[in-house]
Tab-separated table of C-alpha atoms in Angstrom:
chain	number	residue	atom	x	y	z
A	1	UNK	CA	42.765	204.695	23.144
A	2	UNK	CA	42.643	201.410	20.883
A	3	UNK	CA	45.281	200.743	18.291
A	4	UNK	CA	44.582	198.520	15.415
A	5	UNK	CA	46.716	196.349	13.706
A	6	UNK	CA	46.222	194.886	9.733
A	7	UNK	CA	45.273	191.235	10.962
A	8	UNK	CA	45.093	190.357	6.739
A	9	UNK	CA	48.617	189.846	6.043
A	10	UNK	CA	48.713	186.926	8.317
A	11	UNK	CA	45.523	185.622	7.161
A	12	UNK	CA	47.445	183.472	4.419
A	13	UNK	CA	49.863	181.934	6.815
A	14	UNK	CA	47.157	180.862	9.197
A	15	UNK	CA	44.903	179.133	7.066
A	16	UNK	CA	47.374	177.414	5.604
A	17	UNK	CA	48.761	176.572	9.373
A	18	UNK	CA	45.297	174.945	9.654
A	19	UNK	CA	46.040	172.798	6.674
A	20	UNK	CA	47.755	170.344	9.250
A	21	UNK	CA	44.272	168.929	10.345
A	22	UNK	CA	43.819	167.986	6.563
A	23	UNK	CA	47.004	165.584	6.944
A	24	UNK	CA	44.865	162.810	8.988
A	25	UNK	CA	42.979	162.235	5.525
A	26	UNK	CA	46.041	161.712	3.227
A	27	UNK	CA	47.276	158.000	3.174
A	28	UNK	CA	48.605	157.554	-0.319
A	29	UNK	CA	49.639	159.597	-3.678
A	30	UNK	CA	49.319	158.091	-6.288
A	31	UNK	CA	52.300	158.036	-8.725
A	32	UNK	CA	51.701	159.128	-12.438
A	33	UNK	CA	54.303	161.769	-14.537
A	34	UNK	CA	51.204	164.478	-14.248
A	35	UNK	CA	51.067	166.925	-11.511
A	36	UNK	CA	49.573	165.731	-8.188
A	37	UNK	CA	47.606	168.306	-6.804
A	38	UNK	CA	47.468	167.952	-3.389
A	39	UNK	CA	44.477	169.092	-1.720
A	40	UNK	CA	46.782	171.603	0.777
A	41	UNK	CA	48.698	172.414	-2.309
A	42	UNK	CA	44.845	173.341	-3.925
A	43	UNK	CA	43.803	175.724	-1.288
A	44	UNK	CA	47.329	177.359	-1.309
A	45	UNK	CA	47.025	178.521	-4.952
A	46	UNK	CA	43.461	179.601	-4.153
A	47	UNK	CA	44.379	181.338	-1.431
A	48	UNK	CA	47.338	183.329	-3.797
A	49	UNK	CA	45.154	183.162	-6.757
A	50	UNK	CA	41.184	182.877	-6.632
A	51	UNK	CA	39.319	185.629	-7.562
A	52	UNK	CA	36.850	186.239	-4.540
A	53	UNK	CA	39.978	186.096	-2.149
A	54	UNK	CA	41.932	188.957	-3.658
A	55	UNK	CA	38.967	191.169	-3.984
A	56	UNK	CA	38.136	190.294	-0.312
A	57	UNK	CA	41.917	191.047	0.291
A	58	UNK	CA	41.471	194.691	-1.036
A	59	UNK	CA	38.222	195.679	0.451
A	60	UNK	CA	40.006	194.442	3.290
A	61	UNK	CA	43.118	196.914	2.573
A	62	UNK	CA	40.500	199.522	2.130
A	63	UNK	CA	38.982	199.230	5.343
A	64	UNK	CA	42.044	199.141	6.877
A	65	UNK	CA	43.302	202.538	5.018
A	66	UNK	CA	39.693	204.106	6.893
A	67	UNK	CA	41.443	203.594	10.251
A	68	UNK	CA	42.736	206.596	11.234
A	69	UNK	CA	42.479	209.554	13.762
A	70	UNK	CA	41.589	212.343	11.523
A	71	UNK	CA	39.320	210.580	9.998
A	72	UNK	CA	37.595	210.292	13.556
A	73	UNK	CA	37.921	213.989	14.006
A	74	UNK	CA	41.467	214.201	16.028
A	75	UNK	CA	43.466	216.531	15.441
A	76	UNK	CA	44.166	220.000	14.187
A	77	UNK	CA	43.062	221.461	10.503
A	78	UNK	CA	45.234	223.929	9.271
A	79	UNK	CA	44.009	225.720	6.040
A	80	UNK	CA	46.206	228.170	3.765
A	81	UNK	CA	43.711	230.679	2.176
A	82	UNK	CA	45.475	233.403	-0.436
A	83	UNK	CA	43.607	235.872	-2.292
A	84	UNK	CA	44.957	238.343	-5.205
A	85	UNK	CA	42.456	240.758	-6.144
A	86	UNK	CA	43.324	243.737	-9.012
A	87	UNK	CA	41.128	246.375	-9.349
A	88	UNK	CA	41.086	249.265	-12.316
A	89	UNK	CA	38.375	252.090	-12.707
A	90	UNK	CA	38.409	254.981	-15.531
A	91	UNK	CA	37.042	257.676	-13.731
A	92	UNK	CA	35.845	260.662	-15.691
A	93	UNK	CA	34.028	263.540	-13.515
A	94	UNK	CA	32.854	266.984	-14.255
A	95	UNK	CA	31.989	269.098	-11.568
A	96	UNK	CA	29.460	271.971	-10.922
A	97	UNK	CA	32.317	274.586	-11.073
A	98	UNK	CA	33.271	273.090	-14.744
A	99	UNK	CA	36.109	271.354	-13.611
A	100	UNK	CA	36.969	267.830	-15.347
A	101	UNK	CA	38.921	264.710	-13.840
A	102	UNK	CA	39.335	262.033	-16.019
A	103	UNK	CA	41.604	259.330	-15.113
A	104	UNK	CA	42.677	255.773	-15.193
A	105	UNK	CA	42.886	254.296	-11.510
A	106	UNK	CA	44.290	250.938	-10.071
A	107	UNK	CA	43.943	248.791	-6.874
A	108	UNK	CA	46.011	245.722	-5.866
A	109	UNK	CA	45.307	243.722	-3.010
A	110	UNK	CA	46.893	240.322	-2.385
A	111	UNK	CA	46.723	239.052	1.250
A	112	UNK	CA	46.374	235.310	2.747
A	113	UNK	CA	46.765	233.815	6.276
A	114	UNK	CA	46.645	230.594	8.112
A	115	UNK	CA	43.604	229.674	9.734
A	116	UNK	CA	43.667	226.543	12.454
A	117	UNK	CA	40.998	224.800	13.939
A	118	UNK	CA	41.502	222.020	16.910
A	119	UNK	CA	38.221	220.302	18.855
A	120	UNK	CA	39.195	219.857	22.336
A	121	UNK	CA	36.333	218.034	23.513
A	122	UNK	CA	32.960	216.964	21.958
A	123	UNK	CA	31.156	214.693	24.507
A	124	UNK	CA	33.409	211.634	23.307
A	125	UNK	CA	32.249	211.313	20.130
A	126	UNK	CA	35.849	211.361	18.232
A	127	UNK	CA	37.229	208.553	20.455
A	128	UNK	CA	34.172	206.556	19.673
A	129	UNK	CA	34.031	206.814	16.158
A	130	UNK	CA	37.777	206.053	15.684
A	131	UNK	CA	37.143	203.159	18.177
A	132	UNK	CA	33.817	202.106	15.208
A	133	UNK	CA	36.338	202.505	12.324
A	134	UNK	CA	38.747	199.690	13.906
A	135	UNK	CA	35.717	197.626	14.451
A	136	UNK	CA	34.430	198.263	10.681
A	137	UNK	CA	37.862	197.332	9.810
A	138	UNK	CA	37.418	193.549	12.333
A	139	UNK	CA	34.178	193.564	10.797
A	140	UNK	CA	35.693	193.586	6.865
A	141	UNK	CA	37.907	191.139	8.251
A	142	UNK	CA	35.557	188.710	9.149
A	143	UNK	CA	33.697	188.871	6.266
A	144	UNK	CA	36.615	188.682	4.359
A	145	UNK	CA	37.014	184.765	6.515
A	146	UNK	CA	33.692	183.948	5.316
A	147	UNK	CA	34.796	184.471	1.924
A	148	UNK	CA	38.123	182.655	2.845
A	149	UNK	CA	36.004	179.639	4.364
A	150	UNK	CA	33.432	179.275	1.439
A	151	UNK	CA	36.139	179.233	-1.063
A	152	UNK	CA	38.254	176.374	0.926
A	153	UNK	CA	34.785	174.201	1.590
A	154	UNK	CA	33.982	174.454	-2.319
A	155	UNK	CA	37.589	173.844	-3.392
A	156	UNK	CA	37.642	170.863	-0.768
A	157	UNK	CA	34.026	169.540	-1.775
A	158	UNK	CA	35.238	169.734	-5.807
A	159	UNK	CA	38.550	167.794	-4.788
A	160	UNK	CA	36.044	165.029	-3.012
A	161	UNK	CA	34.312	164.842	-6.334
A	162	UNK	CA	36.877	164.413	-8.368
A	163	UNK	CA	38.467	161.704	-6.109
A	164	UNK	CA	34.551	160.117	-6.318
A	165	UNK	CA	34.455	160.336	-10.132
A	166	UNK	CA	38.065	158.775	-9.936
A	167	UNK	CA	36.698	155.703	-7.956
A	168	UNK	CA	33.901	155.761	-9.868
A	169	UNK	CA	36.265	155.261	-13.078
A	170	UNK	CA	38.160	152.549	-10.951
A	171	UNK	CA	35.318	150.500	-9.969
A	172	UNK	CA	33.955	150.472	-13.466
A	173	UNK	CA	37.429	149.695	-15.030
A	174	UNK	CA	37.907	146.612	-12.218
A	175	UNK	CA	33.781	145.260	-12.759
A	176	UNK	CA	34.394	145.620	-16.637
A	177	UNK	CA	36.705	142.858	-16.462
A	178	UNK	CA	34.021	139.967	-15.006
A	179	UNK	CA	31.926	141.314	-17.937
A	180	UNK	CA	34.810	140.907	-20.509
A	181	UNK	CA	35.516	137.071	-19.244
A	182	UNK	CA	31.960	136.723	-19.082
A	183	UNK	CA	31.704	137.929	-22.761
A	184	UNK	CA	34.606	135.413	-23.744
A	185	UNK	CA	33.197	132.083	-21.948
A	186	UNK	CA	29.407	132.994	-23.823
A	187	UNK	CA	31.165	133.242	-26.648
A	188	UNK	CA	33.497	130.142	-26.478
A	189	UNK	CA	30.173	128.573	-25.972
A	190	UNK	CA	28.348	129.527	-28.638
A	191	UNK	CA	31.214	129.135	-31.130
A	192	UNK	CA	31.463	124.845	-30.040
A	193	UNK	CA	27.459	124.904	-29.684
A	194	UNK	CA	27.334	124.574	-25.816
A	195	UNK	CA	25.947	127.898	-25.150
A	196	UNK	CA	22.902	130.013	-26.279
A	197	UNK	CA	23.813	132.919	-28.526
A	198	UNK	CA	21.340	134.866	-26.527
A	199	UNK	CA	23.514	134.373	-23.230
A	200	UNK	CA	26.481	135.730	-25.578
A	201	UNK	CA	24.320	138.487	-27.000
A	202	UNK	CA	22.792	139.626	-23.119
A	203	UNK	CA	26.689	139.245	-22.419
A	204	UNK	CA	27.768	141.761	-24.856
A	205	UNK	CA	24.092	144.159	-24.098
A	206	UNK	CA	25.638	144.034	-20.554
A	207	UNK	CA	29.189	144.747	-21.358
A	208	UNK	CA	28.276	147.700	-23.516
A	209	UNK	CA	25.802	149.108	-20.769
A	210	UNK	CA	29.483	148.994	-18.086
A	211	UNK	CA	31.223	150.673	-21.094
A	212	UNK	CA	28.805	153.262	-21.476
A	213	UNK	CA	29.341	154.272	-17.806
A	214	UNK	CA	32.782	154.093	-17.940
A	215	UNK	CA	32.112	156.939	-20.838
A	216	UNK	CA	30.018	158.870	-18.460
A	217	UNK	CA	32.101	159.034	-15.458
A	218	UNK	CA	35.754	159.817	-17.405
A	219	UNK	CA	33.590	163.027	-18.953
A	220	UNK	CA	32.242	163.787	-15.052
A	221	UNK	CA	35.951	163.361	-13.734
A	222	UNK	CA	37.358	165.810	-16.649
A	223	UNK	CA	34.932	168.512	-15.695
A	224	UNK	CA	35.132	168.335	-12.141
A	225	UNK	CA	39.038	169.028	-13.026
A	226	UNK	CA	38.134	171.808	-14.882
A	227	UNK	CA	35.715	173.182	-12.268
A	228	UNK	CA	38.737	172.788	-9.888
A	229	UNK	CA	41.400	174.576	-12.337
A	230	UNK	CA	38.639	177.682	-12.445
A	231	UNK	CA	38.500	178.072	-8.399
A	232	UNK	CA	42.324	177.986	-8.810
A	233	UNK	CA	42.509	180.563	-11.667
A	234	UNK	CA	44.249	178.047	-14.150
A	235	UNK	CA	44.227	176.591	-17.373
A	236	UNK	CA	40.716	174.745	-17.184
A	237	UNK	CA	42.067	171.788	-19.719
A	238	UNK	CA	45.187	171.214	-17.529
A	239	UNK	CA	45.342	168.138	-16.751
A	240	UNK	CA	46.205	166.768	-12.966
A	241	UNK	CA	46.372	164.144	-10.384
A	242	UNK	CA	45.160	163.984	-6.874
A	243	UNK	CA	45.915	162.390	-3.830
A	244	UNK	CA	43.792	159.069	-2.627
A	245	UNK	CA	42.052	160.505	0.394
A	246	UNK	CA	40.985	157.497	2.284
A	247	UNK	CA	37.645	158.197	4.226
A	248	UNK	CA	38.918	157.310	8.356
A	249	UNK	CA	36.780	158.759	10.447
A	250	UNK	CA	37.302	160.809	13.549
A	251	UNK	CA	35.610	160.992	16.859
A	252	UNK	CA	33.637	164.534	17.506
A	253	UNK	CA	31.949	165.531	20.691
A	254	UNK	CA	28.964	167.337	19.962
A	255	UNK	CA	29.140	169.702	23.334
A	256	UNK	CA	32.787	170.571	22.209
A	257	UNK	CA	31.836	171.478	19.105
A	258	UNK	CA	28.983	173.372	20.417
A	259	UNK	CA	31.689	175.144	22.671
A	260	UNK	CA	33.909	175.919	19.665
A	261	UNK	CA	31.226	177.253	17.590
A	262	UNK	CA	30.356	179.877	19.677
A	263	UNK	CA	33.961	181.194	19.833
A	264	UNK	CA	34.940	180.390	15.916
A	265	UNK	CA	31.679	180.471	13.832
A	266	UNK	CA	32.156	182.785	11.306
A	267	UNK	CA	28.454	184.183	11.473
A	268	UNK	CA	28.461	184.153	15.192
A	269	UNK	CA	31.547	186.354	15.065
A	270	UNK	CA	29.954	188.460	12.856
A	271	UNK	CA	27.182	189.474	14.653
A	272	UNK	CA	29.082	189.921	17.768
A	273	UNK	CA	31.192	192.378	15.677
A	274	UNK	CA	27.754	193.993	14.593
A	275	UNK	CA	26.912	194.432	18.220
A	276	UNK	CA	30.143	195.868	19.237
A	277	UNK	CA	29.564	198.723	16.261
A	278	UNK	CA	26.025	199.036	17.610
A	279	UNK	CA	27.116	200.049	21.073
A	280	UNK	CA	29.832	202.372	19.952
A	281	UNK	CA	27.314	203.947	17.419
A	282	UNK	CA	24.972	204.399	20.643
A	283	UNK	CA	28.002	206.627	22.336
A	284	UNK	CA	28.738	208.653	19.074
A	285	UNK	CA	24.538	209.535	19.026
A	286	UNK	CA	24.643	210.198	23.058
A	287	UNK	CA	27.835	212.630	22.510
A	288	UNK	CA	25.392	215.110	20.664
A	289	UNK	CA	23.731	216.083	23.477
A	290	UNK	CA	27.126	217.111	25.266
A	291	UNK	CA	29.178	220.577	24.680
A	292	UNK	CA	31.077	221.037	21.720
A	293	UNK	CA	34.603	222.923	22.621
A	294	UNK	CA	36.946	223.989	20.036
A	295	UNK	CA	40.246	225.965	19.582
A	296	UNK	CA	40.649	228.425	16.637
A	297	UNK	CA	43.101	230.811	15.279
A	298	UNK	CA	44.451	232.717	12.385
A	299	UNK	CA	47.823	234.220	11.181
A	300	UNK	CA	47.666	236.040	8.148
A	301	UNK	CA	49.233	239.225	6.221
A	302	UNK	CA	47.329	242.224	4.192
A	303	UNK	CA	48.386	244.451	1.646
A	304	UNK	CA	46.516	246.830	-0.280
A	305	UNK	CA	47.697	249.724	-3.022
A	306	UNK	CA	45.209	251.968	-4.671
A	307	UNK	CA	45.747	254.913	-7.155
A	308	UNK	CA	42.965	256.795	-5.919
A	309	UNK	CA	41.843	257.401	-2.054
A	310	UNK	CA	43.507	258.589	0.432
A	311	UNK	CA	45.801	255.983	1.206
A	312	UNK	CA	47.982	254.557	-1.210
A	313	UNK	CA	49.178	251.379	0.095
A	314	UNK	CA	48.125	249.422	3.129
A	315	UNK	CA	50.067	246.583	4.643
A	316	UNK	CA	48.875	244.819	7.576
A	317	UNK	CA	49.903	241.447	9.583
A	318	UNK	CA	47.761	239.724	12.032
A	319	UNK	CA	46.496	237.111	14.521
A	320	UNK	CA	43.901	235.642	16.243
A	321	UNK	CA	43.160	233.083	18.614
A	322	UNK	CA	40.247	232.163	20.730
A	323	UNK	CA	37.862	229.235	22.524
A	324	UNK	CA	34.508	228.565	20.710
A	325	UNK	CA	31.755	226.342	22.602
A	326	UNK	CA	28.490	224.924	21.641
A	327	UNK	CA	25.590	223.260	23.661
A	328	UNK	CA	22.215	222.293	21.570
A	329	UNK	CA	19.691	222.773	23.950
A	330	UNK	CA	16.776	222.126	21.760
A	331	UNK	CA	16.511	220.526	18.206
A	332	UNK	CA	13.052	218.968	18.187
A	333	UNK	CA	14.242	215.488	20.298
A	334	UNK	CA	16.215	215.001	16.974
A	335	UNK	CA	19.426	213.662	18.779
A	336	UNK	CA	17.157	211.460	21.787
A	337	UNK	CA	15.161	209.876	18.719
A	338	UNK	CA	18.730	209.188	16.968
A	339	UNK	CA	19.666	207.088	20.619
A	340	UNK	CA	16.110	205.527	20.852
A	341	UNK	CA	16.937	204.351	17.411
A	342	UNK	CA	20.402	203.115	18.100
A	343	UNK	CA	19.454	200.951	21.350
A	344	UNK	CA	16.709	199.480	19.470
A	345	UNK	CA	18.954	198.492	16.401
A	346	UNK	CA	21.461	197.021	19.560
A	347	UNK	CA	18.135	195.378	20.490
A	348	UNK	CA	17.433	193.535	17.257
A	349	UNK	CA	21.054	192.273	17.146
A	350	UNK	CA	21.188	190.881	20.134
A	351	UNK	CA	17.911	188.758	19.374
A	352	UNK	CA	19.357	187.754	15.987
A	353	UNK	CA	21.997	186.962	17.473
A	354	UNK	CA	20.058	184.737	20.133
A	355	UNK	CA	18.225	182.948	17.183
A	356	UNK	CA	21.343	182.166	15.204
A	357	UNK	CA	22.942	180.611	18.262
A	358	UNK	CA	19.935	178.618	18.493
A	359	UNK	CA	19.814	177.704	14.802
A	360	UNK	CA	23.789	176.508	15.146
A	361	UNK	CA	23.385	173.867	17.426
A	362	UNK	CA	20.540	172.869	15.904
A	363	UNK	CA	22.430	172.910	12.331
A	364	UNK	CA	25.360	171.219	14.451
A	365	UNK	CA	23.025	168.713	15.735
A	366	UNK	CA	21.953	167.282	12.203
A	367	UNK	CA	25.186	167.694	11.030
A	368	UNK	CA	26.383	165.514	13.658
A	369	UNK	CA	24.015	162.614	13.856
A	370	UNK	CA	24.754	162.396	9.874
A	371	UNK	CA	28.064	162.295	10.269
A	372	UNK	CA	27.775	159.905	13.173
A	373	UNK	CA	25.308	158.024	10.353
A	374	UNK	CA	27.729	158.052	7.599
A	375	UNK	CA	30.418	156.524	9.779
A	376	UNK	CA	27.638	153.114	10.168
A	377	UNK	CA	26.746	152.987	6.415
A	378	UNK	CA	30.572	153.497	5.547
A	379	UNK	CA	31.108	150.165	7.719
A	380	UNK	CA	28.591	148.421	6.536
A	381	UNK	CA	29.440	148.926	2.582
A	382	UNK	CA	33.024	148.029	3.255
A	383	UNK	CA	31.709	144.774	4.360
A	384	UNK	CA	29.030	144.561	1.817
A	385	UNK	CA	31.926	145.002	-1.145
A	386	UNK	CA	33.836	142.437	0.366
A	387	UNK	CA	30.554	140.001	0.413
A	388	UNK	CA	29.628	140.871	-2.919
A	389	UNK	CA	32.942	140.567	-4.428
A	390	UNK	CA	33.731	137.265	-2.915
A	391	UNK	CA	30.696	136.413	-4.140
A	392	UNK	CA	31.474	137.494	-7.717
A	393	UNK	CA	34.370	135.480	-7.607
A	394	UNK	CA	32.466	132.078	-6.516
A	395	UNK	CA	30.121	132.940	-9.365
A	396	UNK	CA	32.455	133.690	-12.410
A	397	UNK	CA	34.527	130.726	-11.184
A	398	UNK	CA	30.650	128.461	-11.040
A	399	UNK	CA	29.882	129.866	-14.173
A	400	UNK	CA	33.211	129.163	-16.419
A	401	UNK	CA	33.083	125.451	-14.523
A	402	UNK	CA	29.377	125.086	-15.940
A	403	UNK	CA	27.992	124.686	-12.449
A	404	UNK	CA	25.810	127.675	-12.281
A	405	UNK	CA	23.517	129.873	-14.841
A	406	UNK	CA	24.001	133.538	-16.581
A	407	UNK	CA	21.368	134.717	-14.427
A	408	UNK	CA	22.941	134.040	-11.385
A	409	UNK	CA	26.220	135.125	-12.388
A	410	UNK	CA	24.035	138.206	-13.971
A	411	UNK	CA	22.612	138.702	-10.020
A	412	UNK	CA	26.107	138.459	-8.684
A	413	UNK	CA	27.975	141.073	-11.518
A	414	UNK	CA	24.986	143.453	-10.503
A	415	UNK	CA	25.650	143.506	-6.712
A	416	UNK	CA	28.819	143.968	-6.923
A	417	UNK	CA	28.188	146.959	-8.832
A	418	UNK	CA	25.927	148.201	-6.883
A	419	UNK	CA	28.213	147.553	-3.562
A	420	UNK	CA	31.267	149.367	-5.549
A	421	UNK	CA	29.114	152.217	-5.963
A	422	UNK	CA	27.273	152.623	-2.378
A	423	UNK	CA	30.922	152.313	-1.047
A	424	UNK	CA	31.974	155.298	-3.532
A	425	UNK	CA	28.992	157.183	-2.593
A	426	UNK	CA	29.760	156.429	1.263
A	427	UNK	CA	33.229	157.744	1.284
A	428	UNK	CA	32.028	160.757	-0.195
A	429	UNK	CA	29.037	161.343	1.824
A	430	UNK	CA	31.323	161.169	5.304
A	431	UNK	CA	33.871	163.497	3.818
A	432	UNK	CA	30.998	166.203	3.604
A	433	UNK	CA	28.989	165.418	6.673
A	434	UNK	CA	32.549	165.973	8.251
A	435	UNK	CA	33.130	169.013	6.247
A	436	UNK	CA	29.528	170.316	7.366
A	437	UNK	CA	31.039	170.118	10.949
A	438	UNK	CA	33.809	171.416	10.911
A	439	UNK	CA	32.095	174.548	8.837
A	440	UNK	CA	29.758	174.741	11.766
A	441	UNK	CA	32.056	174.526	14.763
A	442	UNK	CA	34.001	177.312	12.603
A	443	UNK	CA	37.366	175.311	12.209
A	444	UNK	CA	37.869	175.529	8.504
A	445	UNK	CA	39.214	178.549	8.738
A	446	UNK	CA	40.988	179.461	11.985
């Protein structure tokens, strides 16, 4: 006989024992006087405070409640059935001889008893379904983890953002200042009459174009905080820091994560769980065509007193017991059509279940040759930002000596933007591709 345990109250503790794998990111915090959210610290508070994750905590509490042996059909049922019953009748007669009778009469009769019923055997069909009701329960469980999972890839994915938008805000902030000397030497030119006022002016155009960004991305930071604070259930305006999550890359092996997918995907796990409810519902439709044996008895007491009759009171105690057994020989195939239908449902899982394993390491495939491709391109803009901002510096340095033009020092302000911003953009693209794997291989959420 299987026994169940509430695997939900340890949920929190484990996911947030799988936080550890999150530490290899973390190489510096930032210091400010506002609260640094950590991104551990993040998915703790959703995990005591989001939403979806307490509703998925009571449905799972609810299937958990529906695990129990009565509700499988063990066990006796004892009923308590009571009855008072009061009777009155004017009775008014003449007979043939002239004679009258013409009286009031009254009946009381209470009585009640115990009745019990007990199955003794029924083909195996209680042990089955109580064995379905602890699967329903894994089942709610597991669906509950894919909640659990979702939540912790969406908070992680809006804490990436923000971190982008915050580099975003840095890069702009640090290229802002080559415009702003730029600005100044046009301007000391074209004050003594050694520059153009149209360098100064395309100086300023270009300045306010950096500043206008700068606008953009402080808005796109404040509302990924806010979309942040309403995963976490908090104040959407609070205002927070976060850690500086430094993109290092890791080494995967596809095969192993191939391996641990098929053990820790969440949708794998779910249709194995399917399957396992499938074969158990195939038993509880094959235990139909078995006997059906049952135990019954009754205790009970009966009293009766009457005005009229021949008797005037009645009191009676009394008990039964006895075997009752049933055998459906015939019902028009109704119960071998019910176990056709249940092997062919177990039939269509297990090809689903086939084709999603097929569709993972596919999915795990792409996701790692992008992550694999990220790692390159985050390489090769580290090395391009250096280039360009070395080359930034020559240019400003050309450009204040007089030894080069405003378009080249123009050319060289524009890479370096554009480098700043691929190298953003790459740090955040390996951060998902990674997260993509790991959702995959089913290690989010352990």
């Amino acid at each position: 006989m299987m026994s169940y345990k509430n695997p939900f109250s340890t949920m929190k503790n484990t996911v947030l024992k799988h936080l550890i794998f999150l530490s290899f990111l973390v190489l510096s915090i930032s210091g400010s006087s506002q609260e640094v959210l950590t991104l551990a610290n993040a998915i703790q508070i959703a995990m005591e405070e989001n939403y979806g994750i307490k509703v998925v905590q009571l449905q799972q509490e609810a299937a958990e409640m529906e695990v129990y042996k009565s509700n499988a059909g063990f066990g006796p049922v004892i009923d308590w059935n009571a009855n008072l019953n009061f009777t009155g009748n004017n009775v008014n007669q003449v007979f043939i001889d002239e004679r009258t009778v013409s009286r009031y009469a009254r009946a009381y009769n209470p009585n009640t008893d115990f009745s019990i019923d007990l199955p003794l055997y029924d083909g195996g069909r209680m042990q089955a379904t109580y064995e379905r009701l602890g699967h329903l329960s894994q089942l709610s469980r597991l669906e509950g983890n894919v909640v659990i999972q979702t939540t912790i890839i969406n908070i992680m994915a809006t804490y990436y953002e923000i971190n982008r938008q915050k580099e975003t805000v840095s890069f702009l902030e640090t290229i802002i200042k080559s415009y702003e000397e730029r600005l100044n030497i046009t301007e000391q030119r074209w004050t003594y009459g050694k520059g153009s006022k149209l360098d100064y002016l395309q100086s300023k155009t270009d300045l306010n174009a950096q500043l206008s960004a700068l606008v953009t991305a402080k808005n796109n930071l404040r509302n990924a905080k806010i979309t942040l604070n309403g995963m976490l259930n908090r104040d959407p305006n609070l205002d927070f820091e976060t850690e500086k999550i430094d993109a290092l890359p890791r080494e995967y092996v596809l095969e192993e994560m191939v391996e641990k997918a098929k053990t820790s995907n969440r949708e794998i796990l779910l249709l194995q769980k399917s399957m396992d409810i499938r074969l158990i519902q195939e038993r509880e439709a094959e235990a139909l065509l078995k006997p059906q044996v049952g135990l019954g008895g009754r205790l009970g007491f009966n009293y009766s007193e009457s005005t009229s009759g021949f008797l005037k009171t009645n009191r009676s105690i009394f008990a039964t017991v006895g075997v009752s057994a049933t055998w459906n020989l015939y019902d028009g195939k109704h119960n071998k059509t019910q176990i056709e239908i249940a092997k062919v449902n177990t039939e269509i899982i297990a090809l689903q279940q086939e084709e999603l394993m097929t569709q993972i390491i596919n999915d795990l495939s792409f996701a790692y040759n992008q992550y694999l491709s990220d790692k390159e391109l985050l390489t090769f803009e580290i090395l391009n930002k250096e280039i360009a901002e070395e080359n930034l510096n020559i240019s400003l340095e050309k450009f204040r000596l007089g030894g080069s033009t405003i378009l080249e020092l123009n050319e060289a302000q524009r890479a370096y933007d554009i480098a700043l911003s691929r190298l953003v953009e790459a740090q955040f693209s390996i951060r998902l591709s990674e997260l993509e794997l790991l959702r995959l291989s089913g290690v989010v959420v352990e």
